[in-house]
CSV table of C-alpha atoms in Angstrom, one decimal:
chain,number,residue,atom,x,y,z
A,83,MET,CA,28.5,-54.5,-7.4
A,84,LYS,CA,26.7,-54.3,-4.1
A,85,SER,CA,28.2,-51.0,-3.3
A,86,ILE,CA,27.2,-49.5,-6.6
A,87,SER,CA,23.9,-51.2,-6.0
A,88,ASN,CA,23.2,-49.8,-2.5
A,89,PHE,CA,24.4,-46.1,-3.7
A,90,LEU,CA,21.8,-46.4,-6.5
A,91,SER,CA,19.1,-47.5,-4.1
A,92,ASN,CA,19.9,-44.9,-1.7
A,93,TRP,CA,20.1,-42.0,-4.3
A,94,ALA,CA,16.5,-43.3,-5.8
A,95,THR,CA,15.3,-43.1,-2.1
A,96,VAL,CA,16.5,-39.4,-1.8
A,97,THR,CA,15.2,-38.7,-5.3
A,98,THR,CA,11.7,-39.8,-4.5
A,99,LEU,CA,11.8,-38.1,-1.0
A,100,ILE,CA,12.6,-34.7,-2.7
A,101,SER,CA,9.9,-35.0,-5.2
A,102,VAL,CA,7.2,-35.7,-2.7
A,103,SER,CA,8.7,-33.1,-0.3
A,104,THR,CA,8.4,-30.5,-3.2
A,105,VAL,CA,4.8,-31.5,-3.9
A,106,THR,CA,3.7,-31.1,-0.5
A,107,VAL,CA,5.2,-27.3,-0.6
A,108,GLY,CA,3.5,-26.4,-3.7
A,109,LEU,CA,0.2,-27.4,-1.6
A,110,VAL,CA,0.8,-24.9,1.2
A,111,ALA,CA,-0.1,-21.0,0.6
A,112,PRO,CA,0.4,-18.0,2.9
A,113,SER,CA,-2.7,-16.9,4.9
A,114,ALA,CA,-4.1,-13.4,5.1
A,115,SER,CA,-5.2,-11.8,8.1
A,116,ALA,CA,-7.9,-8.5,8.6
A,117,LEU,CA,-5.9,-6.2,10.9
A,118,SER,CA,-8.3,-2.8,11.8
A,119,LEU,CA,-6.4,0.3,11.4
A,120,VAL,CA,-8.7,2.2,13.7
A,121,PRO,CA,-7.4,2.7,17.4
A,122,GLN,CA,-9.4,0.9,19.9
A,123,GLN,CA,-9.6,3.8,21.8
A,124,GLU,CA,-11.6,7.2,21.8
A,125,GLY,CA,-9.8,10.4,21.5
A,126,GLU,CA,-8.6,12.8,18.7
A,127,VAL,CA,-6.1,12.3,15.8
A,128,GLN,CA,-3.0,14.4,15.5
A,129,LEU,CA,-3.1,15.6,12.1
A,130,ILE,CA,-0.1,17.4,10.4
A,131,ASN,CA,-0.1,20.7,8.5
A,132,SER,CA,-3.7,21.4,10.0
A,133,GLY,CA,-2.7,24.1,12.7
A,134,PHE,CA,-4.9,22.5,15.0
A,135,THR,CA,-4.1,22.3,18.9
A,136,PRO,CA,-5.4,19.2,20.0
A,137,ILE,CA,-8.5,19.9,22.4
A,138,GLY,CA,-8.8,15.8,23.4
A,139,PRO,CA,-6.4,13.1,24.3
A,140,LEU,CA,-4.7,12.0,21.3
A,141,VAL,CA,-4.8,8.6,20.0
A,142,THR,CA,-2.1,6.0,19.3
A,143,LEU,CA,-2.5,5.4,15.4
A,144,PRO,CA,-1.5,1.9,14.3
A,145,ASP,CA,2.1,1.4,12.7
A,146,LEU,CA,1.1,1.0,9.4
A,147,ILE,CA,-0.4,4.7,9.4
A,148,LYS,CA,2.4,6.8,8.8
A,149,SER,CA,0.3,10.1,9.2
A,150,VAL,CA,-3.1,11.8,8.7
A,151,GLU,CA,-3.1,15.3,7.2
A,152,SER,CA,-6.7,17.5,7.1
A,153,LEU,CA,-7.1,19.1,3.7
A,154,GLU,CA,-9.4,21.9,3.0
A,155,ASN,CA,-13.0,21.3,2.7
A,156,PRO,CA,-15.1,23.4,0.1
A,157,ASP,CA,-16.1,26.3,2.3
A,158,GLY,CA,-12.2,26.9,3.0
A,159,SER,CA,-12.6,25.2,6.6
A,160,PHE,CA,-10.5,22.4,7.9
A,161,SER,CA,-11.9,19.5,10.1
A,162,ARG,CA,-10.4,17.6,13.2
A,163,LEU,CA,-10.7,13.9,13.3
A,164,PHE,CA,-11.3,11.7,16.2
A,165,VAL,CA,-12.0,8.1,17.0
A,166,ASP,CA,-15.6,7.8,18.7
A,167,ASP,CA,-17.5,5.2,20.0
A,168,LEU,CA,-20.9,6.6,19.2
A,169,THR,CA,-22.7,5.2,22.3
A,170,THR,CA,-20.6,7.5,24.5
A,171,ALA,CA,-20.6,11.4,25.2
A,172,ASN,CA,-17.7,13.1,24.9
A,173,ASN,CA,-16.8,16.8,25.9
A,174,TYR,CA,-13.5,18.1,24.1
A,175,GLY,CA,-12.8,21.4,26.1
A,176,GLY,CA,-16.2,22.3,25.6
A,177,THR,CA,-15.5,23.0,21.9
A,178,ILE,CA,-16.8,19.9,20.7
A,179,ARG,CA,-19.7,17.8,22.7
A,180,PHE,CA,-20.8,14.3,21.1
A,181,GLY,CA,-23.7,13.4,22.8
A,182,ALA,CA,-24.4,9.5,23.6
A,183,GLY,CA,-26.3,8.2,20.5
A,184,ASP,CA,-25.3,10.9,18.2
A,185,LEU,CA,-27.7,12.9,16.7
A,186,GLY,CA,-28.6,10.2,14.1
A,187,THR,CA,-28.3,6.4,13.8
A,188,VAL,CA,-26.0,4.9,16.1
A,189,THR,CA,-23.8,1.9,15.4
A,190,SER,CA,-21.4,0.0,17.6
A,191,GLY,CA,-17.6,-0.2,17.3
A,192,PHE,CA,-14.9,2.6,17.2
A,193,TRP,CA,-15.1,4.9,14.0
A,194,TYR,CA,-13.2,7.8,12.7
A,195,ARG,CA,-15.2,10.5,13.1
A,196,PRO,CA,-14.5,13.7,10.9
A,197,SER,CA,-15.8,17.3,13.0
A,198,GLU,CA,-16.5,20.2,11.0
A,199,LEU,CA,-16.2,22.9,13.7
A,200,GLU,CA,-18.9,25.3,12.3
A,201,GLU,CA,-21.6,23.1,11.8
A,202,GLU,CA,-23.6,21.6,14.7
A,203,LYS,CA,-21.2,22.3,17.4
A,204,GLY,CA,-18.6,20.1,15.7
A,205,GLN,CA,-21.2,17.2,15.5
A,206,LEU,CA,-21.1,17.5,11.5
A,207,GLU,CA,-19.1,14.6,10.5
A,208,VAL,CA,-17.6,16.2,7.3
A,209,GLY,CA,-13.7,16.5,6.3
A,210,LYS,CA,-11.4,15.6,4.1
A,211,PHE,CA,-8.2,13.8,4.7
A,212,GLN,CA,-5.1,12.1,3.3
A,213,PHE,CA,-3.7,8.9,4.8
A,214,MET,CA,-0.1,8.1,4.2
A,215,PHE,CA,0.7,4.6,4.9
A,216,THR,CA,4.5,3.1,6.1
A,217,GLU,CA,3.8,0.6,3.3
A,218,THR,CA,2.2,-0.6,0.6
A,219,LEU,CA,-0.9,-2.3,1.5
A,220,PRO,CA,-1.9,-5.4,-0.8
A,221,LYS,CA,-6.0,-4.4,0.2
A,222,LEU,CA,-7.6,-2.0,1.9
A,223,THR,CA,-11.4,-1.9,2.9
A,224,ILE,CA,-13.2,1.2,4.0
A,225,GLU,CA,-16.7,1.0,5.6
A,226,TYR,CA,-18.5,4.3,5.3
A,227,PHE,CA,-21.3,4.4,8.2
A,228,ASP,CA,-24.7,6.6,7.1
A,229,THR,CA,-24.0,8.1,3.9
A,230,GLU,CA,-27.2,9.6,2.5
A,231,THR,CA,-26.2,12.2,-0.2
A,232,SER,CA,-24.7,10.8,-3.4
A,233,ASN,CA,-21.5,12.1,-5.1
A,234,THR,CA,-20.3,13.7,-1.5
A,235,THR,CA,-17.9,10.8,-0.2
A,236,GLY,CA,-15.5,8.8,-1.4
A,237,VAL,CA,-12.1,9.0,-2.8
A,238,PRO,CA,-12.2,12.3,-5.0
A,239,ASN,CA,-11.0,13.0,-8.4
A,240,PHE,CA,-10.8,9.1,-8.6
A,241,LEU,CA,-10.9,9.3,-12.7
A,242,ALA,CA,-7.6,11.5,-12.8
A,243,ASN,CA,-5.9,9.1,-10.2
A,244,THR,CA,-4.6,12.0,-8.1
A,245,GLU,CA,-5.8,11.0,-4.6
A,246,THR,CA,-4.7,7.4,-4.7
A,247,ASP,CA,-2.1,5.2,-6.2
A,248,GLY,CA,-4.2,1.9,-5.9
A,249,LYS,CA,-6.9,0.2,-7.6
A,250,LEU,CA,-10.6,-0.2,-6.6
A,251,VAL,CA,-12.0,-3.6,-6.9
A,252,GLU,CA,-14.7,-3.7,-5.2
A,253,GLY,CA,-18.0,-1.2,-4.6
A,254,GLU,CA,-18.6,2.3,-6.1
A,255,ASN,CA,-16.6,5.5,-5.8
A,256,PRO,CA,-17.9,8.1,-5.1
A,257,VAL,CA,-20.1,6.3,-2.5
A,258,PRO,CA,-23.9,6.3,-3.5
A,259,ALA,CA,-26.4,7.5,-1.2
A,260,GLY,CA,-28.3,5.1,1.1
A,261,SER,CA,-30.8,4.5,3.6
A,262,ASP,CA,-30.4,5.6,7.4
A,263,GLY,CA,-27.6,4.0,9.1
A,264,ASN,CA,-26.4,2.2,6.1
A,265,ILE,CA,-22.8,0.8,6.2
A,266,TYR,CA,-21.1,0.8,2.6
A,267,THR,CA,-17.9,-0.9,1.7
A,268,GLN,CA,-15.1,-0.2,-0.7
A,269,THR,CA,-11.9,-2.5,-1.4
A,270,TRP,CA,-9.1,-1.2,-2.7
A,271,GLU,CA,-5.8,-3.0,-3.8
A,272,ASN,CA,-1.9,-1.9,-3.4
A,273,ILE,CA,-2.5,1.4,-1.7
A,274,SER,CA,0.2,3.5,-0.2
A,275,PHE,CA,-1.9,6.5,0.5
A,276,ILE,CA,-5.4,7.4,0.1
A,277,THR,CA,-7.2,10.8,0.4
A,278,LEU,CA,-11.1,10.3,1.6
A,279,LYS,CA,-13.6,13.4,1.5
A,280,LEU,CA,-16.6,12.8,4.2
A,281,GLY,CA,-20.2,14.1,3.9
A,282,ASN,CA,-22.0,16.6,2.7
A,283,ASP,CA,-22.1,20.1,4.4
A,284,LYS,CA,-25.1,21.9,3.1
A,285,PRO,CA,-25.7,25.4,3.3
A,286,VAL,CA,-28.9,25.2,4.7
A,287,GLY,CA,-30.1,22.1,7.3
A,288,THR,CA,-28.0,19.7,9.5
A,289,GLY,CA,-26.2,18.3,6.2
A,290,ASP,CA,-25.0,15.0,6.1
A,291,GLY,CA,-22.5,13.2,8.2
A,292,VAL,CA,-20.1,10.1,7.5
A,293,GLN,CA,-17.9,8.1,9.8
A,294,PHE,CA,-15.6,5.4,8.4
A,295,GLN,CA,-13.4,2.6,9.4
A,296,LEU,CA,-10.0,1.2,7.4
A,297,GLU,CA,-9.0,-2.1,7.5
A,298,THR,CA,-6.6,-4.0,5.8
A,299,GLU,CA,-5.5,-7.6,4.9
A,300,LEU,CA,-1.8,-8.9,5.5
A,301,LEU,CA,-0.3,-11.8,4.4
A,302,GLU,CA,1.0,-14.1,7.3
A,303,SER,CA,4.1,-16.1,6.7
A,304,VAL,CA,3.1,-19.8,7.5
A,305,PRO,CA,5.5,-22.8,8.4
A,306,GLU,CA,5.3,-24.9,5.4
A,307,PRO,CA,5.6,-28.2,6.7
A,308,GLY,CA,6.9,-30.0,3.4
A,309,THR,CA,9.9,-28.0,3.7
A,310,VAL,CA,10.5,-29.3,7.3
A,311,PHE,CA,9.8,-32.8,6.4
A,312,SER,CA,11.9,-32.2,3.1
A,313,LEU,CA,15.1,-31.5,5.7
A,314,GLY,CA,14.5,-34.1,8.0
A,315,THR,CA,13.8,-36.8,5.8
A,316,LEU,CA,16.8,-35.4,3.7
A,317,ALA,CA,18.8,-36.0,7.1
A,318,MET,CA,17.4,-39.4,7.6
A,319,ALA,CA,18.2,-40.6,4.3
A,320,GLY,CA,21.5,-39.6,4.5
A,321,GLY,CA,22.2,-41.4,7.9
A,322,LEU,CA,20.5,-44.2,6.7
A,323,GLY,CA,23.3,-44.6,3.8
A,324,LEU,CA,25.9,-43.9,6.3
A,325,ARG,CA,24.5,-46.7,8.5
A,326,LYS,CA,24.5,-49.4,5.5
A,327,ARG,CA,28.2,-48.3,4.5
A,328,ASN,CA,29.4,-48.6,8.0
A,329,LYS,CA,27.6,-51.9,8.6
A,330,LYS,CA,29.4,-53.2,5.6
A,331,SER,CA,33.0,-51.8,6.4
A,332,ASP,CA,32.5,-53.4,10.4
A,333,ALA,CA,31.9,-56.6,8.1
């Protein structure tokens, strides 16, 4: 009778520990972290199918970016793409010269900077680019810097859903016009590729140049203390039952 009683007691203890551990695991959720998709160095982005020979040092793209392609602008031209710190001057082979402070408003950090070669000696930030990612990103945030004309910047043909496979969950598309130096944010979900049209190349004047940043949010695997506790307590419970049985045998 005592053996049956001890067995039932040990089994009740193990069942209780499993239940407690299960509840603990349910309280632990994966965390998310933001990751910039802009290289933290100045230089030129290697584009595919553009026919361009790089004129600047090439930047190393993040592993999540598979490729970047320059697409045809409305006037039939193609644009280069750089990573730039607007506060520094850059001279790329004499073909493109970025002045310290830019021609417009200055912001901090590194930004993707389109370069429409035929306007403003390459300093007009106009272009159309397709980014292919190595995996589907659960969330992609795009920050556009200095968009001052409406219906010229953003993901083109959004209603036809031909330029991205994701869903816009925050912000407007196309990007609305803002004041000088504004930063406008869009957030997309479930993105494996996206096409961005940047800026406005006006027939007369300096046009509207736009830089942009990309940031993704990835889920991180977090150790689940409830699971560790579960394995440890089960082992302890098993050892406890074994010691009780051994003690009884020795008696």
